[in-house]
PDB file of C-alpha atoms and ligand atoms in Angstrom:
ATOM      1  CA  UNK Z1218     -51.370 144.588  26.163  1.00  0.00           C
ATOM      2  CA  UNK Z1219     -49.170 143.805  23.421  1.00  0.00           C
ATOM      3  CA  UNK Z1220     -50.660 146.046  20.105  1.00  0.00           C
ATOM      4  CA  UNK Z1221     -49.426 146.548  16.912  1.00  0.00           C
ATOM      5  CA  UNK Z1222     -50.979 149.404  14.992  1.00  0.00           C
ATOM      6  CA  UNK Z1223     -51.306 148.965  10.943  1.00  0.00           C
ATOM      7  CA  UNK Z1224     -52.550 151.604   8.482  1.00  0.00           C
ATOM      8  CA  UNK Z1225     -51.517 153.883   5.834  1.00  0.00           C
ATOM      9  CA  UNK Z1226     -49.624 156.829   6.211  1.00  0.00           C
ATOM     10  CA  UNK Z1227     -51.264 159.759   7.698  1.00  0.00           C
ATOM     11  CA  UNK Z1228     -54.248 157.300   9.483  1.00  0.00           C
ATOM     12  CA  UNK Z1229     -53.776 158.614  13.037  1.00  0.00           C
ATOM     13  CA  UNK Z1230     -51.434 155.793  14.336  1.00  0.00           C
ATOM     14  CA  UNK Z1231     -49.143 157.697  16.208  1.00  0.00           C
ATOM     15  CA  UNK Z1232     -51.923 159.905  17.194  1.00  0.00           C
ATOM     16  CA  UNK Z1233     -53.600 156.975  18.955  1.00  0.00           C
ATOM     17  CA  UNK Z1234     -50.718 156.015  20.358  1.00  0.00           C
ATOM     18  CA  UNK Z1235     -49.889 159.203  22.013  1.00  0.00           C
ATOM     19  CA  UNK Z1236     -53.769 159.604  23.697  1.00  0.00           C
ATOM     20  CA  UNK Z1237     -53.878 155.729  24.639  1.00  0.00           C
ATOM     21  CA  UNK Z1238     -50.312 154.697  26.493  1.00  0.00           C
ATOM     22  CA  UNK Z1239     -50.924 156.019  29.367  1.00  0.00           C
ATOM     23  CA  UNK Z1240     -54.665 155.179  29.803  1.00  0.00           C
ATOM     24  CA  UNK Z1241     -53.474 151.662  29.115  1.00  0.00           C
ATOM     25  CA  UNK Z1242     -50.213 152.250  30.808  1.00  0.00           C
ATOM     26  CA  UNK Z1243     -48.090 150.679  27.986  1.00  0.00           C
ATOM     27  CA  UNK Z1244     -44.894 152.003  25.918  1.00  0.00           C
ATOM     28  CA  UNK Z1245     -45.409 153.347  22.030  1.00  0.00           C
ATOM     29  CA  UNK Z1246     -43.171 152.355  19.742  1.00  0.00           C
ATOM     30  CA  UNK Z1247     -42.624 154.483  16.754  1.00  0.00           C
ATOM     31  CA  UNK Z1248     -39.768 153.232  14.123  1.00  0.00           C
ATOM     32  CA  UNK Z1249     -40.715 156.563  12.099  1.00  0.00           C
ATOM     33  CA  UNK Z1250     -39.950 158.820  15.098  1.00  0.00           C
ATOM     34  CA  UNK Z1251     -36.369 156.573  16.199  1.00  0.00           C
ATOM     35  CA  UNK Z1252     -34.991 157.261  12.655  1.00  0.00           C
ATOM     36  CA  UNK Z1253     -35.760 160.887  13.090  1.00  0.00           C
ATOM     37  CA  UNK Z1254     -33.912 161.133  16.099  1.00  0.00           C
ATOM     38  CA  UNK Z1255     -30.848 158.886  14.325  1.00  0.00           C
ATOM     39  CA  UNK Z1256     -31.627 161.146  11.228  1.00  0.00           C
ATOM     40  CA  UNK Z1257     -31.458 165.198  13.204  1.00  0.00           C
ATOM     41  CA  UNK Z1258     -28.699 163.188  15.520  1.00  0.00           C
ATOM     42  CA  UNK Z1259     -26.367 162.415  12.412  1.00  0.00           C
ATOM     43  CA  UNK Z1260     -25.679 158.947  12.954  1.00  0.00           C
ATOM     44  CA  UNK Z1261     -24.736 156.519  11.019  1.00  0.00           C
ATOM     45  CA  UNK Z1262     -28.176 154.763  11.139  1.00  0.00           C
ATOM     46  CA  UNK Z1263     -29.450 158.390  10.481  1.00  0.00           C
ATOM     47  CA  UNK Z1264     -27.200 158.882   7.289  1.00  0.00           C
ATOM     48  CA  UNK Z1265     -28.039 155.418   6.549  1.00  0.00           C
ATOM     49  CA  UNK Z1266     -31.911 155.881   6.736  1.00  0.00           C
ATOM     50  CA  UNK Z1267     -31.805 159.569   5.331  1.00  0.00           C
ATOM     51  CA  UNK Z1268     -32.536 158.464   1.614  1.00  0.00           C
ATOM     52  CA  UNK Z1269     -34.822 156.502   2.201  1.00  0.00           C
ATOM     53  CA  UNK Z1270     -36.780 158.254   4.580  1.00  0.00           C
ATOM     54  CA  UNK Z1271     -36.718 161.476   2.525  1.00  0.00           C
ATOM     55  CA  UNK Z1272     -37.951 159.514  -1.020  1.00  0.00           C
ATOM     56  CA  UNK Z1273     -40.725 157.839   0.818  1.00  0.00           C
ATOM     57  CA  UNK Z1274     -39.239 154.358   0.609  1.00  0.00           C
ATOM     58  CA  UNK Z1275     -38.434 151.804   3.023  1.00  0.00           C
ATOM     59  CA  UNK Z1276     -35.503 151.988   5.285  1.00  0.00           C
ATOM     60  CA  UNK Z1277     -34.408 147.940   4.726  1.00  0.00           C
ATOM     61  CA  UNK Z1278     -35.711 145.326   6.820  1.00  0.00           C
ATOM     62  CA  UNK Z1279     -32.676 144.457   8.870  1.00  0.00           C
ATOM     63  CA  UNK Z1280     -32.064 147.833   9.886  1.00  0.00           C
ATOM     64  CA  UNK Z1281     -35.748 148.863  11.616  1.00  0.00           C
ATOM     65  CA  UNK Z1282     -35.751 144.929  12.935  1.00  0.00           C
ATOM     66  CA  UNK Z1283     -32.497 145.619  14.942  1.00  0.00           C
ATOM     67  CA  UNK Z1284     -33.770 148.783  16.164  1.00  0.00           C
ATOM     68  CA  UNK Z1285     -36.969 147.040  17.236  1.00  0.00           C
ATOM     69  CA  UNK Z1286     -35.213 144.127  19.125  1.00  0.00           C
ATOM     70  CA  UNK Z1287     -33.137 146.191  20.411  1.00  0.00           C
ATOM     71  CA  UNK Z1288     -35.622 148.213  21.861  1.00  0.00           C
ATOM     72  CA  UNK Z1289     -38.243 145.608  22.895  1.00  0.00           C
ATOM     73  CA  UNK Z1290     -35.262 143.436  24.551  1.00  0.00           C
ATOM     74  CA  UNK Z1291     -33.652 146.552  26.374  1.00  0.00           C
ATOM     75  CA  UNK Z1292     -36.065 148.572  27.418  1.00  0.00           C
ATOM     76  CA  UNK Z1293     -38.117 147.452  30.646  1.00  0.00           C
ATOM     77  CA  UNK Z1294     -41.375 149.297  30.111  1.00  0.00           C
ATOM     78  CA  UNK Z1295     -41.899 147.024  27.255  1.00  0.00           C
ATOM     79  CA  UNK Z1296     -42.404 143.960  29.506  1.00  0.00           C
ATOM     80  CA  UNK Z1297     -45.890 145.741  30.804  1.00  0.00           C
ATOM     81  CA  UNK Z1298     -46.999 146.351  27.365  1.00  0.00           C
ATOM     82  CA  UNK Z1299     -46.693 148.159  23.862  1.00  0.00           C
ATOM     83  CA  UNK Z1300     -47.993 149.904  21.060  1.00  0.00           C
ATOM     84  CA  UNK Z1301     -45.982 149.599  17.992  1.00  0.00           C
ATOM     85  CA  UNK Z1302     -46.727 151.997  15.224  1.00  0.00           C
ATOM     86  CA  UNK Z1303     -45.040 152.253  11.646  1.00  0.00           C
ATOM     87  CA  UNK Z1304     -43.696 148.687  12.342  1.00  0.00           C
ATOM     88  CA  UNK Z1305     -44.149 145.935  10.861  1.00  0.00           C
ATOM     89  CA  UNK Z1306     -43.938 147.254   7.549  1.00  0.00           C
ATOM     90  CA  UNK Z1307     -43.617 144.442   5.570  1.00  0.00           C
ATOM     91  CA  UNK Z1308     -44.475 140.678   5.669  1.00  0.00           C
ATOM     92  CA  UNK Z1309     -41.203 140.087   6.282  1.00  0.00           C
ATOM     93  CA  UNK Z1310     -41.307 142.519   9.157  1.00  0.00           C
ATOM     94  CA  UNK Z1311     -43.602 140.899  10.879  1.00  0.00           C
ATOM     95  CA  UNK Z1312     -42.466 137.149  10.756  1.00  0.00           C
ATOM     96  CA  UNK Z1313     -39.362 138.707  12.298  1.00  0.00           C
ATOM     97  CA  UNK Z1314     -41.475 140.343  15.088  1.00  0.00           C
ATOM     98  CA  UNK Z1315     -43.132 137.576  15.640  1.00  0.00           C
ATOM     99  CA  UNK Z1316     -39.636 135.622  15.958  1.00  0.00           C
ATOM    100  CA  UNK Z1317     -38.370 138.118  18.308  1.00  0.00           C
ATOM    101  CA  UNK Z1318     -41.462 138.364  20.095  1.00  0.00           C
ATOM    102  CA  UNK Z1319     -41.467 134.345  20.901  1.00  0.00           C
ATOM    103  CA  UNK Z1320     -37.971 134.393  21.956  1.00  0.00           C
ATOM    104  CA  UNK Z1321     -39.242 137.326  24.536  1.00  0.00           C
ATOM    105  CA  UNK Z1322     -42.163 135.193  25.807  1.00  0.00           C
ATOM    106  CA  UNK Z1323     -44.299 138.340  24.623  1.00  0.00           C
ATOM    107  CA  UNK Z1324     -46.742 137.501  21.655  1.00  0.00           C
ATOM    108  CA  UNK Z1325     -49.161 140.099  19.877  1.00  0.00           C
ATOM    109  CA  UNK Z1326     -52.004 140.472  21.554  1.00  0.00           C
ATOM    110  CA  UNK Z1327     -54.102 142.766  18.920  1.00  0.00           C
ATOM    111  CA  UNK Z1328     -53.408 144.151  15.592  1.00  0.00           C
ATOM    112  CA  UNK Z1329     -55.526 146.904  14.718  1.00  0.00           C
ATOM    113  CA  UNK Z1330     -55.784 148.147  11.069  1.00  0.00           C
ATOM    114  CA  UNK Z1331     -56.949 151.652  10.885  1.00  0.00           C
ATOM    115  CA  UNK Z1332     -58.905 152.042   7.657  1.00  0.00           C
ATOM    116  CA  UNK Z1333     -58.857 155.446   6.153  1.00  0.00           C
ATOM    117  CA  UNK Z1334     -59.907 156.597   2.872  1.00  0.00           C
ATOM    118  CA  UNK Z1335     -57.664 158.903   0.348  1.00  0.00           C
ATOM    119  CA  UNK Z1336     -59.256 162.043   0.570  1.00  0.00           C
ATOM    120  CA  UNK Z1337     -58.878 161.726   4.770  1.00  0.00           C
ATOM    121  CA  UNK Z1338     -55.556 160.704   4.316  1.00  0.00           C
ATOM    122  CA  UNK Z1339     -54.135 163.572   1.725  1.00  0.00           C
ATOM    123  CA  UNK Z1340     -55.892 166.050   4.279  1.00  0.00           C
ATOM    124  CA  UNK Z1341     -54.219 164.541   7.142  1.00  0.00           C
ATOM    125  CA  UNK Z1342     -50.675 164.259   5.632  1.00  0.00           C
ATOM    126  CA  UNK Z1343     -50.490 167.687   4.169  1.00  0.00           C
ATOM    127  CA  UNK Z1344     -52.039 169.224   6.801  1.00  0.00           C
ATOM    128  CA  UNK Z1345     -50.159 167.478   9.648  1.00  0.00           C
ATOM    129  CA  UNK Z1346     -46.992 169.455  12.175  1.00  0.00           C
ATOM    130  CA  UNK Z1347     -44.694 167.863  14.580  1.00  0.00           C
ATOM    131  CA  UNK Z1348     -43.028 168.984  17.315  1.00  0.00           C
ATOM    132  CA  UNK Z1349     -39.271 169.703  17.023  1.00  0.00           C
ATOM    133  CA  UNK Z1350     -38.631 168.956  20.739  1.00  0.00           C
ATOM    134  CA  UNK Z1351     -41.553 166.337  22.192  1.00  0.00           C
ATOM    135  CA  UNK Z1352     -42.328 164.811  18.852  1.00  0.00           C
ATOM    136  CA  UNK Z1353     -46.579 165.679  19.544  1.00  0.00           C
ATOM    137  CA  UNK Z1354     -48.237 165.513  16.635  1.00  0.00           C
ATOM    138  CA  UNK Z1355     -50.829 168.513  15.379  1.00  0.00           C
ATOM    139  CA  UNK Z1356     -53.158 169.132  11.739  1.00  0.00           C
ATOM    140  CA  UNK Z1357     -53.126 172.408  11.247  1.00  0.00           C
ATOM    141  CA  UNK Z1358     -57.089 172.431  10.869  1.00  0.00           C
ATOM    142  CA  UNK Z1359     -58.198 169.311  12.902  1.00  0.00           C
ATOM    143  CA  UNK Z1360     -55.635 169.889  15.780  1.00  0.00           C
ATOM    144  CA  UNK Z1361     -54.018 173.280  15.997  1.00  0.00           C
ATOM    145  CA  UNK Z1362     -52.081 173.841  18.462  1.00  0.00           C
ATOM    146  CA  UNK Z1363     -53.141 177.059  20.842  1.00  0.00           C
ATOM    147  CA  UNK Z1364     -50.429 179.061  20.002  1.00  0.00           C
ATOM    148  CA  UNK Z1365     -49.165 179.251  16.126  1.00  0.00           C
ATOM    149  CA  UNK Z1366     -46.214 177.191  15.605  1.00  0.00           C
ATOM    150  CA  UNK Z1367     -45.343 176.609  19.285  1.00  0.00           C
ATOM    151  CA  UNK Z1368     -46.116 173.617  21.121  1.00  0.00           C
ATOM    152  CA  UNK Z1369     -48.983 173.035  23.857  1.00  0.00           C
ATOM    153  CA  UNK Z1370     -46.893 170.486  25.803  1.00  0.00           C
ATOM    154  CA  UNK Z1371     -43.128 171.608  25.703  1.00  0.00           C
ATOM    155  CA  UNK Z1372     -42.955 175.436  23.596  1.00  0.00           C
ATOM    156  CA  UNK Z1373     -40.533 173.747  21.401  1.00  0.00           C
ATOM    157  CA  UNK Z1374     -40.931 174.520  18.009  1.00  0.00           C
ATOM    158  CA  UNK Z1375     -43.903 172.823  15.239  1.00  0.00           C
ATOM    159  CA  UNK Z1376     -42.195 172.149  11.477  1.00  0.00           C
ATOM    160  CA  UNK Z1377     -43.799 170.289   8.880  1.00  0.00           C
ATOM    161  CA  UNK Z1378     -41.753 167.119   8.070  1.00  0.00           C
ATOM    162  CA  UNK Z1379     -39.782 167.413   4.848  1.00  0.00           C
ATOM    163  CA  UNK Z1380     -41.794 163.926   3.400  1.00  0.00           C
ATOM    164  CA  UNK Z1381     -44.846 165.303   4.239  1.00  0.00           C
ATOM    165  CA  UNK Z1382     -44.832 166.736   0.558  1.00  0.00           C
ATOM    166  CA  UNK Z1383     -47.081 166.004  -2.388  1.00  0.00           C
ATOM    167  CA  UNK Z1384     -44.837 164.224  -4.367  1.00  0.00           C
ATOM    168  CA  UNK Z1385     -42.894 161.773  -1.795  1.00  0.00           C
ATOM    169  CA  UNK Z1386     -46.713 161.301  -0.120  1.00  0.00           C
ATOM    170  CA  UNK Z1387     -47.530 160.131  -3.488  1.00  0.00           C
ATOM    171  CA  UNK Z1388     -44.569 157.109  -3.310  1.00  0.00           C
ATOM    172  CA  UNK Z1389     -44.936 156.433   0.255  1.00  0.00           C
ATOM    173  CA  UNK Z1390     -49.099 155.370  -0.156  1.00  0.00           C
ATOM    174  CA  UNK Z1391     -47.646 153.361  -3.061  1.00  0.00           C
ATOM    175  CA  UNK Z1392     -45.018 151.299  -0.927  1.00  0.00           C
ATOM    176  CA  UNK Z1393     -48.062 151.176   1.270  1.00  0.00           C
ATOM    177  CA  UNK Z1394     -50.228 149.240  -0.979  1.00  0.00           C
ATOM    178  CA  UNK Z1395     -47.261 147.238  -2.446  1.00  0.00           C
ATOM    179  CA  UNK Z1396     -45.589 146.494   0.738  1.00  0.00           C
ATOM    180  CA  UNK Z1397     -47.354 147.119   3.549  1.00  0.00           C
ATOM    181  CA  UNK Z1398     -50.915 146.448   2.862  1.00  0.00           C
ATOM    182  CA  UNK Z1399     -50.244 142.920   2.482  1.00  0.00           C
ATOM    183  CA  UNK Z1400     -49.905 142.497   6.721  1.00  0.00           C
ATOM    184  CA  UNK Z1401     -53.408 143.188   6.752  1.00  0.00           C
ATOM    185  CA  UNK Z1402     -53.928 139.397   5.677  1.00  0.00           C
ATOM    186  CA  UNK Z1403     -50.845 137.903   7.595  1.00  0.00           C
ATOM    187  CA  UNK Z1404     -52.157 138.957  11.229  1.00  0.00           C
ATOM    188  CA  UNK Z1405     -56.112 138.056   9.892  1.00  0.00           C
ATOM    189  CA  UNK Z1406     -54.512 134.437   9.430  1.00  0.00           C
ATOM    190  CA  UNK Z1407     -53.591 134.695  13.005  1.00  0.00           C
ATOM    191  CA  UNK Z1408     -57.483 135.675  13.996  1.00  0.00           C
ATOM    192  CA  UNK Z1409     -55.637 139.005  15.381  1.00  0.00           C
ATOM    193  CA  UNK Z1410     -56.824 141.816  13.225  1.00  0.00           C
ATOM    194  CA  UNK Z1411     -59.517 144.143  14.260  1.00  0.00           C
ATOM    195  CA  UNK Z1412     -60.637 147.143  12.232  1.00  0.00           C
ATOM    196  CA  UNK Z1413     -60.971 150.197  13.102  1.00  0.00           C
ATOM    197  CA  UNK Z1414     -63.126 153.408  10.984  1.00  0.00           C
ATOM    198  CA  UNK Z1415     -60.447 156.179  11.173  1.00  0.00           C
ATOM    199  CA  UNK Z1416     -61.723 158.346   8.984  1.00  0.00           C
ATOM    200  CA  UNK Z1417     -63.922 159.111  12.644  1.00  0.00           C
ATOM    201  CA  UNK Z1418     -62.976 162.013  14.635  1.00  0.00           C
ATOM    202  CA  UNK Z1419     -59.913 161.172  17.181  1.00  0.00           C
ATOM    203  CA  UNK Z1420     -62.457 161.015  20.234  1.00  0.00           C
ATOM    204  CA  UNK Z1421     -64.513 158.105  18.303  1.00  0.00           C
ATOM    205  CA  UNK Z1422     -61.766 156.650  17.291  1.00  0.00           C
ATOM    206  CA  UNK Z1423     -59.997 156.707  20.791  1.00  0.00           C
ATOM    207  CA  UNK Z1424     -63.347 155.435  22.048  1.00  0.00           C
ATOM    208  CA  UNK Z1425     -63.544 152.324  19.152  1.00  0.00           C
ATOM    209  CA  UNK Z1426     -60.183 151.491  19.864  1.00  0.00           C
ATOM    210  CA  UNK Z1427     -60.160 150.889  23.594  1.00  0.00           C
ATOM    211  CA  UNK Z1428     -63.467 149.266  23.225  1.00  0.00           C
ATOM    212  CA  UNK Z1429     -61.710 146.792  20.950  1.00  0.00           C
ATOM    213  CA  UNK Z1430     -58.602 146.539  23.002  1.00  0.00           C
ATOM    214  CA  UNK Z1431     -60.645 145.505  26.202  1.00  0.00           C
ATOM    215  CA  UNK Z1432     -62.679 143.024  24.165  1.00  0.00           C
ATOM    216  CA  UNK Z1433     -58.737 141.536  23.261  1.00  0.00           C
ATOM    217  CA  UNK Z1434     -57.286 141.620  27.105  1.00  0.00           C
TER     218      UNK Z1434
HETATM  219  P1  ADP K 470     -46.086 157.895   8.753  1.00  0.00           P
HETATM  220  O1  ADP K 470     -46.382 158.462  10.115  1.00  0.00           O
HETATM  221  O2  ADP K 470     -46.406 158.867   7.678  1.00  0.00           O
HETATM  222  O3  ADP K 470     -46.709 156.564   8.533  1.00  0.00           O
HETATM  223  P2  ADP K 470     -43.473 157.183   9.784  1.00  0.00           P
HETATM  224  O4  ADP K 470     -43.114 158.301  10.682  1.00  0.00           O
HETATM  225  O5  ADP K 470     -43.996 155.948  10.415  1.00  0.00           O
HETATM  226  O6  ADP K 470     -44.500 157.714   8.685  1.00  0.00           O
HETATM  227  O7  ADP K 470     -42.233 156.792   8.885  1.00  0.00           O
HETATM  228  C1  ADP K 470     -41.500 157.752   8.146  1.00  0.00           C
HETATM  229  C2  ADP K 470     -40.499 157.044   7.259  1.00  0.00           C
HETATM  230  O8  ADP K 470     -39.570 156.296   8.046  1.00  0.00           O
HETATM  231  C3  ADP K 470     -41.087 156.031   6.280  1.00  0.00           C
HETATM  232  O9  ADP K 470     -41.580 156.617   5.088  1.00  0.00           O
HETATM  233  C4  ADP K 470     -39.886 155.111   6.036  1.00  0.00           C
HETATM  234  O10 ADP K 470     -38.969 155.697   5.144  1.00  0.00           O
HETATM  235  C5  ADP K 470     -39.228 155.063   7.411  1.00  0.00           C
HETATM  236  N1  ADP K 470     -39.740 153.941   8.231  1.00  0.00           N
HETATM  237  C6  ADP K 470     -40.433 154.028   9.397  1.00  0.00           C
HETATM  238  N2  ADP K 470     -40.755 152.816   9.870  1.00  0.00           N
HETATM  239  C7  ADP K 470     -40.246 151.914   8.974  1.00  0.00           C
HETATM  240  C8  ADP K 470     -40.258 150.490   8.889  1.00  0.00           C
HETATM  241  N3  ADP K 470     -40.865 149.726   9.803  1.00  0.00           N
HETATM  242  N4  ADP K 470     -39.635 149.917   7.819  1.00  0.00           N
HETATM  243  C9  ADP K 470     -39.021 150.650   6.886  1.00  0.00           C
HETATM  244  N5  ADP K 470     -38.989 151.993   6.894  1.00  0.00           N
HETATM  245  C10 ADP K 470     -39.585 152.640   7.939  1.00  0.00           C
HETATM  246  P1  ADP K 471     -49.855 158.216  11.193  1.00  0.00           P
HETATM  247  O1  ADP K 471     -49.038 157.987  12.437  1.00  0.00           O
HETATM  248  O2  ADP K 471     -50.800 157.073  10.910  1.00  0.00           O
HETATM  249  O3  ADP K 471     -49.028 158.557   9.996  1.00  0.00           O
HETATM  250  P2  ADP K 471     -50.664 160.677  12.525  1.00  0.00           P
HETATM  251  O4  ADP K 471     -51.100 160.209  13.862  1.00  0.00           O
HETATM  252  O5  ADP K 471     -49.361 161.353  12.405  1.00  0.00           O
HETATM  253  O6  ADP K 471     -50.793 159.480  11.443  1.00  0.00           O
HETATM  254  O7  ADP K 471     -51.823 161.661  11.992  1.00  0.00           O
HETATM  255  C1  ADP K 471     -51.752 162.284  10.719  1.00  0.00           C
HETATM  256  C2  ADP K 471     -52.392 163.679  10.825  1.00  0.00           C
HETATM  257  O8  ADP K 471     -53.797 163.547  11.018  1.00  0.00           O
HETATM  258  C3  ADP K 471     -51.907 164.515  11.990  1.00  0.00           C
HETATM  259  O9  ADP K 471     -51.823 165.854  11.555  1.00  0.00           O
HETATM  260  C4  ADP K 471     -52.974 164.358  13.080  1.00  0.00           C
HETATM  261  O10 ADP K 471     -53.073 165.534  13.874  1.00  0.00           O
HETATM  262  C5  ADP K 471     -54.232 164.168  12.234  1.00  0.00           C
HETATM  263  N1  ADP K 471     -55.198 163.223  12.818  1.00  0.00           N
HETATM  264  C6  ADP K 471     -54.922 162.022  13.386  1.00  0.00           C
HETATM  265  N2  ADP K 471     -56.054 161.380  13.740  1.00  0.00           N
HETATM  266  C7  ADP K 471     -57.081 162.191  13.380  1.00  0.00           C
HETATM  267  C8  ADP K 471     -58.512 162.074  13.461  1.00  0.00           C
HETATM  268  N3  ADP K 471     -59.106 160.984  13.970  1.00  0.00           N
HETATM  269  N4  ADP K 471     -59.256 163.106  12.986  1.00  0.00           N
HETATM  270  C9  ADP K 471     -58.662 164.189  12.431  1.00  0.00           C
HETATM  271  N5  ADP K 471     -57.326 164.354  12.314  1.00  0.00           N
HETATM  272  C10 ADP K 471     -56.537 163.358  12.772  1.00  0.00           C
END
């Protein structure tokens, strides 16, 4: 299955992702976590991105499409399957994916838009933690991990990520609604949206979501 997964910051998209590839056996996708890696790496993508990232604006369109093409061309796993999460992020964004995706012989199958309202998302964003080393992603009240600040899968280190502040959470859910919100529409044009109530516990939503994805196969 081919997904893409839309919703604001802080809905559980990468959370999703991480429960659901391997039951569905596909590759996640996460333009957020690549440009972390670019970003603690020191790249030139990284120092490119690092702005952006850190004000809770958009890394530019060209850049995250390349990395996406790249990725979705290259890698192999991608041919059985994928979840993209934190891309598209803008109308443009997604007529490029959709470019790339035709070239590939690989259309979207399913774009799910996890709804979530404020109050769930402030909670989630301010109280979310991220593994230095594996990237697995905790809430210090929903999802603590069993041992403080060290991770369950790999004992690397939990941090809280430096935009995960008050005041750049504030400019990222407004990019959101300027931005990103607007892809809601584009893939409902394409009869390809379903909707998902993420404001559910992960187990619900887990269960919503692969009930939806095996209504799309
Ligand atoms: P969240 O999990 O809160 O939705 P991400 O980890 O997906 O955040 O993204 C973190 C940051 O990386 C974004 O605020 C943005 O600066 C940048 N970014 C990630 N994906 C994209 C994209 N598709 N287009 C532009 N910028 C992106
Ligand atoms: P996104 O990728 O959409 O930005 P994340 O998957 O990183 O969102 O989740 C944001 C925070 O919310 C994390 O701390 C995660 O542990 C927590 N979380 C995700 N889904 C749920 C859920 N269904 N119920 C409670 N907490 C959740």
């Amino acid at each position: 299955m081919r997904i893409v997964l839309l919703g604001p910051p802080g809905a559980g998209k990468g959370t999703l992702a991480g429960v659901l590839k391997d039951t569905l056996g596909v590759l996640h996708v996460s333009t957020g976590d690549i440009l972390r890696e670019e970003l603690k790496a020191n790249t030139p993508l990284g120092q490119e991105a690092k702005k952006f990232i850190e004000s809770g604006g958009l890394v530019p369109d060209e850049v995250v499409t390349k990395l996406i093409k790249n990725k979705l061309t290259n890698d192999s796993r991608a041919k059985d399957g994928f979840m993209l999460d934190g891309y598209p992020r803008t109308v443009n964004q997604a007529k490029d994916l959709d470019n790339i995706l035709d070239k590939l012989g690989m259309p979207i199958d399913c774009a799910l838009y996890m709804e979530a309202t404020l109050g769930t998302i402030l909670a989630r964003l301010t109280g979310r933690r991220v593994c230095r080393g594996c990237g697995k992603i905790y809430h210090i009240v929903n999802m603590p991990s069993k041992k403080d600040g060290v991770c369950d899968s790999c004992g690397g280190e939990i941090y809280q990520r430096a935009d995960d502040n008050e005041e750049t959470i504030k400019n990222r859910m407004k990019v959101y609604t300027d931005s990103t919100a607007p892809i809601i529409s584009f893939y409902e044009g394409q009869n390809k949206l379903k909707k998902v109530n993420a404001d559910k516990d992960s187990q619900e939503v887990k269960e919503d979501a692969l009930n939806i994805f095996n209504g799309s196969r």
